[in-house]
Short mmCIF file of C-alpha atoms and ligand atoms in Angstrom, two decimals:
data_model
loop_
_atom_site.label_atom_id
_atom_site.label_comp_id
_atom_site.label_asym_id
_atom_site.label_seq_id
_atom_site.Cartn_x
_atom_site.Cartn_y
_atom_site.Cartn_z
CA MET A 286 -28.88 -26.59 -2.63
CA ILE A 287 -27.92 -22.94 -2.73
CA TRP A 288 -26.18 -22.88 -6.08
CA ASP A 289 -28.62 -23.54 -8.91
CA LYS A 290 -26.39 -24.88 -11.68
CA ASP A 291 -29.05 -24.61 -14.37
CA LYS A 292 -29.86 -21.01 -13.75
CA GLU A 293 -26.44 -20.14 -12.34
CA CYS A 294 -28.21 -17.93 -9.91
CA MET A 295 -28.16 -17.49 -6.23
CA VAL A 296 -30.40 -15.79 -3.68
CA ARG A 297 -28.34 -13.13 -1.96
CA GLU A 298 -29.57 -13.75 1.62
CA GLU A 299 -28.75 -17.38 1.28
CA LEU A 300 -25.37 -16.38 -0.10
CA PHE A 301 -24.61 -14.23 2.95
CA GLN A 302 -25.55 -17.09 5.27
CA LEU A 303 -23.38 -19.50 3.32
CA GLN A 304 -20.45 -17.02 3.34
CA LEU A 305 -20.78 -16.57 7.10
CA GLU A 306 -20.80 -20.32 7.79
CA ARG A 307 -17.86 -20.87 5.48
CA LEU A 308 -15.97 -17.94 7.03
CA GLN A 309 -16.52 -19.32 10.53
CA SER A 310 -15.17 -22.70 9.59
CA THR A 311 -12.19 -21.21 7.72
CA ILE A 312 -11.36 -19.11 10.79
CA HIS A 313 -11.41 -22.18 13.04
CA ARG A 314 -9.32 -24.15 10.59
CA VAL A 315 -6.61 -21.51 10.34
CA TYR A 316 -6.61 -20.83 14.11
CA ARG A 317 -6.11 -24.49 14.76
CA ASN A 318 -3.62 -25.26 12.07
CA VAL A 319 -1.64 -22.20 10.99
CA PRO A 320 0.71 -20.69 13.65
CA PHE A 321 0.90 -17.39 11.71
CA TYR A 322 -2.85 -16.86 12.03
CA ARG A 323 -3.02 -18.17 15.59
CA ARG A 324 -0.37 -15.63 16.63
CA MET A 325 -2.21 -12.87 14.72
CA PHE A 326 -5.49 -13.67 16.49
CA ASP A 327 -3.89 -13.98 19.95
CA LYS A 328 -1.92 -10.74 19.50
CA HIS A 329 -5.06 -8.78 18.61
CA GLY A 330 -7.25 -10.58 21.15
CA ILE A 331 -9.51 -11.99 18.44
CA ASP A 332 -11.77 -14.82 19.59
CA PRO A 333 -12.21 -17.36 16.75
CA ASP A 334 -15.72 -18.01 18.12
CA GLY A 335 -16.61 -14.30 17.91
CA PHE A 336 -17.73 -14.17 14.29
CA SER A 337 -21.48 -13.91 14.26
CA SER A 338 -21.83 -11.66 11.19
CA LEU A 339 -19.87 -11.01 8.00
CA GLU A 340 -19.01 -7.49 9.31
CA ASP A 341 -16.95 -9.16 12.01
CA ILE A 342 -14.37 -9.85 9.35
CA ASN A 343 -13.21 -6.23 10.03
CA LYS A 344 -11.62 -7.46 13.21
CA ILE A 345 -9.02 -9.40 11.28
CA PRO A 346 -5.82 -7.60 10.19
CA PHE A 347 -4.90 -7.83 6.48
CA THR A 348 -2.58 -10.51 5.16
CA THR A 349 0.08 -9.22 2.76
CA LYS A 350 2.29 -10.75 0.08
CA ASN A 351 5.16 -10.22 2.50
CA ASP A 352 3.48 -12.30 5.16
CA LEU A 353 3.19 -15.09 2.59
CA ARG A 354 6.81 -14.70 1.49
CA GLU A 355 8.05 -14.82 5.08
CA ASN A 356 6.38 -18.19 5.46
CA TYR A 357 8.08 -19.74 2.45
CA PRO A 358 7.58 -22.48 1.48
CA TYR A 359 4.97 -24.34 3.52
CA GLY A 360 4.51 -22.15 6.62
CA LEU A 361 0.91 -21.17 5.84
CA PHE A 362 -0.36 -24.58 4.84
CA ALA A 363 -3.33 -25.55 6.95
CA VAL A 364 -3.06 -29.25 6.30
CA PRO A 365 -0.12 -31.70 6.59
CA LEU A 366 1.81 -32.16 3.34
CA ARG A 367 0.49 -35.71 2.93
CA GLU A 368 -2.96 -34.24 2.22
CA VAL A 369 -1.62 -31.92 -0.42
CA VAL A 370 -1.94 -33.32 -3.93
CA ARG A 371 -0.74 -30.38 -6.01
CA ILE A 372 1.70 -27.51 -5.63
CA HIS A 373 1.95 -24.34 -7.70
CA THR A 374 3.71 -21.01 -7.20
CA SER A 375 2.72 -17.43 -7.55
CA SER A 376 5.10 -16.26 -10.19
CA GLY A 377 6.81 -17.30 -13.38
CA THR A 378 10.07 -15.88 -12.11
CA THR A 379 12.40 -17.38 -9.52
CA GLY A 380 13.56 -15.48 -6.45
CA MET A 381 11.16 -16.04 -3.59
CA PRO A 382 7.90 -17.27 -5.07
CA ILE A 383 4.86 -17.94 -2.98
CA VAL A 384 4.21 -21.65 -2.80
CA VAL A 385 0.53 -22.70 -2.75
CA GLY A 386 -0.92 -26.14 -2.17
CA TYR A 387 -4.23 -27.89 -2.99
CA THR A 388 -5.95 -30.81 -1.35
CA LYS A 389 -8.11 -33.16 -3.45
CA ASN A 390 -11.11 -31.12 -2.45
CA ASP A 391 -9.41 -27.84 -3.36
CA LEU A 392 -8.73 -29.21 -6.81
CA LYS A 393 -12.37 -30.28 -7.17
CA ILE A 394 -13.59 -26.78 -6.22
CA TRP A 395 -11.00 -25.08 -8.41
CA THR A 396 -12.07 -27.17 -11.36
CA GLU A 397 -15.74 -26.24 -10.76
CA LEU A 398 -14.91 -22.51 -10.47
CA VAL A 399 -12.95 -22.52 -13.74
CA ALA A 400 -15.69 -24.50 -15.42
CA ARG A 401 -18.11 -21.72 -14.44
CA VAL A 402 -15.84 -19.03 -15.88
CA LEU A 403 -15.47 -21.04 -19.09
CA SER A 404 -19.18 -21.53 -19.44
CA ALA A 405 -19.83 -17.84 -18.73
CA GLY A 406 -17.34 -17.14 -21.58
CA GLY A 407 -19.40 -19.22 -24.02
CA ILE A 408 -17.64 -22.58 -23.79
CA THR A 409 -19.62 -25.84 -24.03
CA LYS A 410 -18.72 -29.50 -24.37
CA ASP A 411 -18.69 -29.07 -28.15
CA ASP A 412 -15.67 -26.79 -28.04
CA VAL A 413 -12.10 -27.63 -28.91
CA ILE A 414 -9.92 -25.64 -26.53
CA GLN A 415 -6.34 -24.68 -27.23
CA ILE A 416 -4.55 -23.85 -23.97
CA ALA A 417 -1.63 -21.60 -24.70
CA PHE A 418 -0.47 -20.93 -21.17
CA ASN A 419 2.75 -22.38 -19.83
CA TYR A 420 2.21 -25.77 -18.21
CA GLY A 421 4.25 -25.75 -15.04
CA LEU A 422 4.29 -24.05 -11.67
CA PHE A 423 2.04 -21.29 -13.08
CA THR A 424 -1.65 -21.88 -12.21
CA GLY A 425 -3.05 -20.74 -15.58
CA ALA A 426 -2.63 -23.85 -17.74
CA PHE A 427 -3.58 -26.56 -15.24
CA GLY A 428 -6.47 -24.51 -13.88
CA PHE A 429 -8.07 -24.11 -17.27
CA HIS A 430 -7.17 -27.63 -18.33
CA TYR A 431 -9.18 -29.29 -15.62
CA GLY A 432 -12.06 -26.85 -15.84
CA ALA A 433 -12.39 -27.42 -19.57
CA GLU A 434 -12.29 -31.18 -19.19
CA LYS A 435 -15.02 -30.95 -16.55
CA ILE A 436 -17.25 -29.18 -19.07
CA GLY A 437 -16.49 -32.01 -21.51
CA ALA A 438 -14.69 -29.84 -24.06
CA SER A 439 -11.81 -31.31 -26.06
CA VAL A 440 -8.62 -29.90 -24.56
CA ILE A 441 -5.39 -29.35 -26.53
CA PRO A 442 -2.62 -28.66 -23.98
CA VAL A 443 -0.26 -26.88 -26.41
CA SER A 444 1.42 -24.72 -23.73
CA ILE A 445 3.66 -21.86 -24.96
CA GLU A 446 5.01 -22.63 -28.44
CA ASN A 447 6.11 -20.49 -31.31
CA PRO A 448 3.08 -18.67 -32.74
CA LYS A 449 3.36 -20.39 -36.12
CA LYS A 450 2.95 -23.77 -34.41
CA GLN A 451 -0.04 -22.43 -32.50
CA ILE A 452 -1.57 -21.29 -35.80
CA LYS A 453 -0.97 -24.70 -37.47
CA ILE A 454 -2.80 -26.35 -34.54
CA LEU A 455 -5.58 -23.73 -34.71
CA GLN A 456 -5.99 -24.63 -38.41
CA ASP A 457 -5.53 -28.41 -38.36
CA TYR A 458 -7.28 -29.29 -35.11
CA LYS A 459 -10.15 -26.92 -35.75
CA THR A 460 -9.74 -25.11 -32.43
CA THR A 461 -12.88 -23.18 -31.41
CA ALA A 462 -11.52 -21.47 -28.28
CA LEU A 463 -8.14 -20.01 -27.42
CA ILE A 464 -6.96 -19.56 -23.84
CA SER A 465 -3.88 -17.44 -23.19
CA THR A 466 -2.71 -14.08 -22.03
CA PRO A 467 -4.14 -11.25 -24.13
CA SER A 468 -0.66 -10.26 -25.31
CA TYR A 469 0.00 -13.77 -26.56
CA ALA A 470 -3.35 -13.81 -28.37
CA LEU A 471 -2.36 -10.56 -30.09
CA LEU A 472 0.96 -12.06 -31.08
CA ILE A 473 -0.85 -15.01 -32.67
CA ALA A 474 -3.25 -12.59 -34.39
CA ASN A 475 -0.39 -10.52 -35.82
CA THR A 476 1.47 -13.63 -36.97
CA LEU A 477 -1.75 -14.70 -38.70
CA ILE A 478 -1.81 -11.41 -40.61
CA GLU A 479 1.90 -11.73 -41.49
CA MET A 480 1.24 -15.24 -42.84
CA ASP A 481 -1.63 -13.83 -44.86
CA ILE A 482 -4.12 -16.32 -43.37
CA ASN A 483 -7.75 -15.24 -43.37
CA PRO A 484 -9.10 -15.51 -39.80
CA ASN A 485 -12.45 -16.56 -41.23
CA SER A 486 -10.83 -19.76 -42.47
CA LEU A 487 -10.30 -20.81 -38.82
CA SER A 488 -12.96 -22.39 -36.62
CA LEU A 489 -12.10 -20.03 -33.71
CA LYS A 490 -15.08 -18.45 -31.95
CA PHE A 491 -14.07 -17.61 -28.41
CA GLY A 492 -11.01 -16.40 -26.52
CA LEU A 493 -10.67 -16.35 -22.77
CA PHE A 494 -7.81 -14.17 -21.73
CA GLY A 495 -6.23 -13.14 -18.43
CA ALA A 496 -3.22 -13.23 -16.16
CA GLU A 497 -2.16 -9.68 -17.12
CA PRO A 498 -3.77 -6.25 -17.54
CA TRP A 499 -5.27 -5.33 -20.89
CA SER A 500 -7.54 -2.63 -22.20
CA GLU A 501 -10.88 -2.39 -23.96
CA ARG A 502 -9.00 -1.22 -27.05
CA MET A 503 -6.81 -4.32 -26.95
CA ARG A 504 -9.92 -6.49 -26.67
CA GLN A 505 -11.36 -4.92 -29.81
CA GLU A 506 -8.10 -5.39 -31.65
CA ILE A 507 -7.90 -9.10 -30.75
CA GLU A 508 -11.58 -9.63 -31.52
CA GLU A 509 -11.24 -7.97 -34.95
CA LYS A 510 -8.03 -9.66 -35.92
CA LEU A 511 -9.11 -13.16 -34.83
CA LYS A 512 -12.83 -12.75 -35.50
CA ILE A 513 -13.77 -14.00 -32.03
CA THR A 514 -15.56 -12.93 -28.88
CA ALA A 515 -12.95 -12.26 -26.19
CA THR A 516 -13.64 -12.31 -22.46
CA ASP A 517 -11.46 -11.24 -19.50
CA ASN A 518 -10.85 -13.50 -16.58
CA TYR A 519 -9.01 -12.83 -13.33
CA GLY A 520 -7.34 -14.85 -10.65
CA LEU A 521 -4.24 -15.16 -8.55
CA SER A 522 -2.32 -18.12 -7.24
CA GLU A 523 -2.32 -16.91 -3.64
CA VAL A 524 -6.13 -17.29 -3.70
CA ILE A 525 -6.53 -20.29 -6.06
CA GLY A 526 -5.40 -19.33 -9.60
CA PRO A 527 -7.76 -18.58 -12.48
CA GLY A 528 -11.45 -19.00 -11.57
CA VAL A 529 -11.73 -16.15 -9.07
CA ALA A 530 -13.68 -13.91 -11.48
CA GLY A 531 -14.64 -13.97 -15.11
CA GLU A 532 -16.73 -12.07 -17.67
CA CYS A 533 -19.89 -13.42 -19.25
CA LEU A 534 -20.76 -12.75 -22.84
CA GLU A 535 -22.22 -9.33 -21.90
CA LYS A 536 -18.59 -8.23 -21.38
CA LYS A 537 -19.65 -5.69 -18.75
CA GLY A 538 -17.33 -6.67 -15.90
CA LEU A 539 -16.12 -9.89 -14.23
CA HIS A 540 -18.50 -11.91 -12.07
CA ILE A 541 -16.87 -12.72 -8.77
CA GLN A 542 -17.27 -16.20 -7.26
CA GLU A 543 -18.74 -15.04 -3.97
CA ASP A 544 -19.75 -18.43 -2.69
CA HIS A 545 -16.06 -19.44 -2.40
CA PHE A 546 -14.43 -16.09 -1.65
CA PHE A 547 -15.31 -12.99 0.29
CA PHE A 548 -14.40 -9.76 -1.54
CA GLU A 549 -13.71 -6.33 -0.17
CA ILE A 550 -12.37 -3.16 -1.78
CA ILE A 551 -10.31 -0.88 0.39
CA ASP A 552 -8.44 2.41 0.10
CA PRO A 553 -4.82 1.24 -0.03
CA GLN A 554 -3.72 4.26 2.02
CA THR A 555 -6.29 4.38 4.84
CA LEU A 556 -7.21 0.67 4.64
CA GLU A 557 -10.82 1.67 5.05
CA PRO A 558 -13.50 0.32 2.69
CA VAL A 559 -14.02 2.61 -0.27
CA LYS A 560 -17.42 4.21 -0.73
CA GLU A 561 -19.88 2.32 -2.87
CA GLY A 562 -18.69 1.89 -6.41
CA GLY A 563 -15.32 3.50 -5.63
CA THR A 564 -11.99 2.22 -6.94
CA GLY A 565 -9.55 0.65 -4.49
CA GLU A 566 -7.48 -2.43 -3.69
CA LEU A 567 -9.21 -5.80 -3.94
CA VAL A 568 -8.96 -7.85 -0.74
CA ILE A 569 -9.95 -11.52 -0.77
CA THR A 570 -10.71 -14.08 1.92
CA THR A 571 -10.96 -17.70 0.83
CA LEU A 572 -14.07 -19.45 2.22
CA THR A 573 -13.53 -23.06 1.21
CA LYS A 574 -9.81 -23.56 0.66
CA GLU A 575 -8.32 -26.37 2.78
CA ALA A 576 -4.59 -26.48 2.06
CA PHE A 577 -3.86 -22.78 1.62
CA PRO A 578 -6.57 -20.53 3.07
CA VAL A 579 -5.93 -16.78 3.24
CA LEU A 580 -7.73 -14.19 5.34
CA ARG A 581 -8.16 -10.68 4.00
CA PHE A 582 -5.37 -11.01 1.48
CA ARG A 583 -4.35 -7.70 -0.06
CA THR A 584 -4.13 -8.54 -3.78
CA GLY A 585 -2.47 -5.29 -4.79
CA ASP A 586 -4.96 -5.15 -7.71
CA LEU A 587 -7.06 -2.02 -8.26
CA THR A 588 -10.68 -2.32 -9.29
CA ARG A 589 -14.22 -1.41 -8.22
CA PHE A 590 -17.48 -3.22 -7.66
CA ILE A 591 -19.85 -2.61 -10.59
CA PRO A 592 -23.26 -1.60 -9.15
CA GLY A 593 -26.47 -3.20 -10.39
CA GLU A 594 -27.35 -6.48 -11.96
CA CYS A 595 -25.85 -7.92 -15.05
CA PRO A 596 -28.18 -8.36 -18.02
CA CYS A 597 -27.03 -12.02 -18.24
CA GLY A 598 -29.08 -12.81 -15.14
CA ARG A 599 -26.23 -14.04 -12.93
CA THR A 600 -26.64 -12.58 -9.44
CA LEU A 601 -22.94 -12.82 -8.57
CA ARG A 602 -21.62 -9.28 -8.35
CA ARG A 603 -19.12 -7.95 -10.81
CA ILE A 604 -15.77 -6.15 -10.59
CA ASP A 605 -14.33 -3.92 -13.27
CA ARG A 606 -11.31 -4.99 -15.27
CA ILE A 607 -8.15 -4.61 -13.17
CA MET A 608 -7.07 -1.01 -13.58
CA GLY A 609 -3.54 -1.24 -12.13
CA ARG A 610 -1.51 -2.31 -9.11
CA THR A 611 -0.76 -0.66 -5.81
CA ASP A 612 2.82 -1.92 -5.80
CA ASP A 613 5.53 -2.00 -8.41
CA MET A 614 4.89 -5.52 -9.65
CA ILE A 615 5.55 -5.78 -13.36
CA ILE A 616 3.51 -8.18 -15.45
CA ILE A 617 5.22 -9.08 -18.66
CA ARG A 618 3.89 -11.84 -20.96
CA GLY A 619 1.82 -13.03 -17.97
CA MET A 620 4.97 -13.39 -15.81
CA LYS A 621 5.14 -11.39 -12.62
CA LEU A 622 8.31 -9.74 -11.45
CA PHE A 623 9.39 -7.01 -9.06
CA PRO A 624 12.14 -4.52 -9.83
CA SER A 625 13.79 -5.75 -6.60
CA GLN A 626 14.52 -9.07 -8.33
CA ILE A 627 16.49 -7.32 -11.04
CA GLU A 628 18.15 -5.16 -8.40
CA ALA A 629 19.30 -8.24 -6.52
CA ILE A 630 20.90 -9.68 -9.68
CA LEU A 631 22.70 -6.39 -10.50
CA TYR A 632 23.95 -6.22 -6.95
CA GLU A 633 25.27 -9.77 -7.06
CA ILE A 634 27.12 -9.17 -10.29
CA GLU A 635 28.84 -5.93 -9.31
CA GLY A 636 28.69 -5.82 -5.54
CA LYS A 637 27.13 -2.40 -5.95
CA GLN A 638 23.84 -1.25 -7.25
CA PRO A 639 23.83 0.93 -10.34
CA ASN A 640 20.97 3.32 -11.01
CA TYR A 641 18.61 1.59 -13.33
CA GLN A 642 15.29 1.93 -15.09
CA ILE A 643 13.02 -0.68 -16.57
CA ILE A 644 11.29 0.29 -19.82
CA LEU A 645 8.33 -1.81 -21.04
CA GLU A 646 7.16 -1.60 -24.63
CA ARG A 647 4.95 -3.64 -26.83
CA GLN A 648 6.11 -4.38 -30.37
CA ALA A 649 3.79 -6.26 -32.75
CA GLY A 650 1.93 -7.61 -29.73
CA VAL A 651 5.01 -8.80 -27.89
CA ASP A 652 6.08 -7.23 -24.62
CA GLN A 653 9.72 -6.04 -24.69
CA ILE A 654 11.73 -5.20 -21.63
CA THR A 655 14.74 -2.88 -21.67
CA LEU A 656 17.03 -2.37 -18.73
CA LEU A 657 18.67 1.03 -18.77
CA LEU A 658 21.79 1.25 -16.55
CA GLU A 659 23.37 4.50 -15.57
CA MET A 660 27.09 4.79 -16.27
CA SER A 661 29.29 5.44 -13.26
CA GLU A 662 33.03 5.41 -12.67
CA ASP A 663 33.04 2.62 -10.11
CA ILE A 664 30.75 0.24 -11.96
CA PHE A 665 31.00 0.79 -15.67
CA SER A 666 34.46 1.33 -17.06
CA ASP A 667 35.15 3.41 -20.16
CA VAL A 668 36.63 0.45 -21.91
CA MET A 669 34.19 -0.63 -24.58
CA ARG A 670 35.18 -4.29 -24.46
CA GLU A 671 34.59 -4.45 -20.69
CA GLN A 672 31.24 -2.72 -21.00
CA THR A 673 30.04 -5.18 -23.65
CA GLN A 674 31.22 -8.08 -21.54
CA LEU A 675 29.34 -6.80 -18.46
CA ILE A 676 26.16 -6.18 -20.47
CA GLY A 677 26.42 -9.80 -21.73
CA VAL A 678 26.72 -11.16 -18.19
CA ILE A 679 23.74 -9.15 -16.97
CA LYS A 680 21.56 -10.28 -19.87
CA GLU A 681 22.54 -13.89 -19.33
CA ARG A 682 21.88 -13.80 -15.59
CA ILE A 683 18.46 -12.18 -15.97
CA ALA A 684 17.48 -14.62 -18.70
CA SER A 685 18.50 -17.66 -16.70
CA GLU A 686 17.21 -16.53 -13.29
CA LEU A 687 14.04 -14.72 -14.28
CA GLY A 688 13.34 -16.51 -17.53
CA LEU A 689 13.04 -13.21 -19.43
CA PRO A 690 15.01 -11.96 -22.43
CA VAL A 691 16.01 -8.30 -21.75
CA ASN A 692 17.70 -5.64 -23.78
CA VAL A 693 20.37 -3.89 -21.72
CA LYS A 694 21.47 -0.33 -22.62
CA LEU A 695 23.75 2.11 -20.89
CA ALA A 696 22.56 5.62 -20.11
CA GLU A 697 24.54 8.81 -19.60
CA LYS A 698 24.93 9.98 -16.00
CA ARG A 699 21.93 11.78 -14.59
CA SER A 700 19.90 11.26 -17.76
CA MET A 701 17.12 9.21 -16.21
CA GLU A 702 13.59 10.41 -15.69
CA LYS A 703 12.93 11.37 -12.08
CA VAL A 704 9.92 12.16 -9.92
CA GLY A 705 11.29 14.60 -7.34
CA GLU A 706 14.49 12.98 -6.20
CA LYS A 707 13.45 9.46 -7.11
CA ILE A 708 14.34 7.77 -10.39
CA THR A 709 11.22 6.38 -11.95
CA ARG A 710 12.01 2.70 -11.80
CA VAL A 711 9.46 1.45 -14.25
CA ILE A 712 8.31 3.23 -17.42
CA ASP A 713 5.43 1.37 -18.94
CA LYS A 714 4.88 2.47 -22.56
CA ARG A 715 2.58 -0.43 -23.52
O1 DLL B 858 -2.16 -14.91 -13.28
C1 DLL B 858 -3.79 -16.57 -12.53
C2 DLL B 858 -4.46 -16.53 -13.83
C3 DLL B 858 -4.09 -17.42 -14.80
C4 DLL B 858 -5.52 -15.62 -14.05
C5 DLL B 858 -4.75 -17.36 -16.03
C6 DLL B 858 -6.18 -15.62 -15.25
C7 DLL B 858 -5.80 -16.49 -16.26
P1 DLL B 858 -0.55 -15.18 -10.75
O2 DLL B 858 0.58 -15.61 -11.66
O3 DLL B 858 -0.42 -15.47 -9.29
O4 DLL B 858 -1.91 -15.84 -11.19
O5 DLL B 858 -0.74 -13.62 -10.97
C8 DLL B 858 -1.81 -12.95 -10.33
O6 DLL B 858 -1.94 -11.34 -12.14
O7 DLL B 858 -2.76 -10.35 -8.84
C9 DLL B 858 -3.08 -9.56 -11.18
O8 DLL B 858 -2.17 -8.56 -10.83
C10 DLL B 858 -2.66 -10.23 -12.47
N1 DLL B 858 -3.88 -10.62 -13.23
C11 DLL B 858 -4.43 -11.86 -13.32
N2 DLL B 858 -5.51 -11.81 -14.10
C12 DLL B 858 -5.63 -10.56 -14.60
C13 DLL B 858 -6.57 -9.86 -15.44
C14 DLL B 858 -2.53 -15.69 -12.39
N3 DLL B 858 -7.54 -10.50 -16.05
C15 DLL B 858 -1.79 -11.49 -10.75
N4 DLL B 858 -6.37 -8.55 -15.63
C16 DLL B 858 -2.98 -10.73 -10.18
C17 DLL B 858 -5.33 -7.88 -15.03
C18 DLL B 858 -4.59 -9.80 -14.01
N5 DLL B 858 -4.43 -8.46 -14.23
#
């Protein structure tokens, strides 16, 4: 047994051997079952039997989000649909999500990986866990739900509710751990203050937060306002969901689950590995996934490997908190969206695309999104009534198609911030 559950520790040489064996079998599986990967291997003359060391992974080209999108919905599944027992998608918004599937065994492993993250974050079977992620196509809620049940904790699947209801449950059900996005935790914390409730009157001890970027300052604010220990955890649906990496109580970086995934960090421009400890784009290969394996998937997330061992004793390496993205994906309240999705809606409404800018702000812990549209003769008329009507239609379409409330404002011609000739599409003031 390589993985010692009691000590949660692993000998690195054994780990490399395990990774290699699992990589070899993943490569054979995708070559046999996924036409996209077979074509990629054949085109580049890659022999699926030619992987005798982990370095050989460099022979494989990267897989991008676009490759996944182009194979919507089931094109990259490596098993027939009858073996798939669960389906999730990559994003809270509509448009062209990435559809991911899980076999029974995938669910078992996912559950185990989330259980590890939970236990690293301080959770035991004595905890009462309030899950305040949206239950649905998003991987967050179900992922944590099964992991927490595996540990034997008591799970309250509240989902997203108004913060006052969350607080009532926190009080009445004696919740000891909150699981949500950091921004939602802050919203709950601020509501608590507004309601003049003393956080010490709650039973809350731990918070595990993720699905969106947050800062060390925000951690401190949440910890102070809720009187808890807050840890960061990271994951993505294309790879499995939550459970890819998580902090332990040392809070000095996120341990990566290297026995189930192979991690690389590359320079997003040159695509070469960064030098040791350098920041770059995280690239992940799944080693045990059956239904939806990915090889060298470019996550778009920027981070670095943290050198050295963690004082907690776990030998799984750590990455730093996610420092940003290489693309223009916006994460708002844990939901992911690309400016191109808003663009497509604007185009559909008017048959032309106005100049626009997306402004992100955080007010009392809640992310706000404002769409600034540039006035022009052929799109926006001078008639006030028509303008108001058009703004109403745009708001409604975005709310119904992307599930996001937006403020829409009109801007004077040529008043938008530019970098060179390009309008800055997204201004993040959070
Ligand atoms: O957000 C999975 C998840 C759920 C992780 C719950 C943690 C907790 P997606 O919706 O596919 O999956 O979004 C994945 O979210 O590529 C990152 O850009 C971002 N992200 C996830 N966790 C963090 C984090 C889930 N801790 C995308 N810090 C990823 C910063 C994060 N960004």
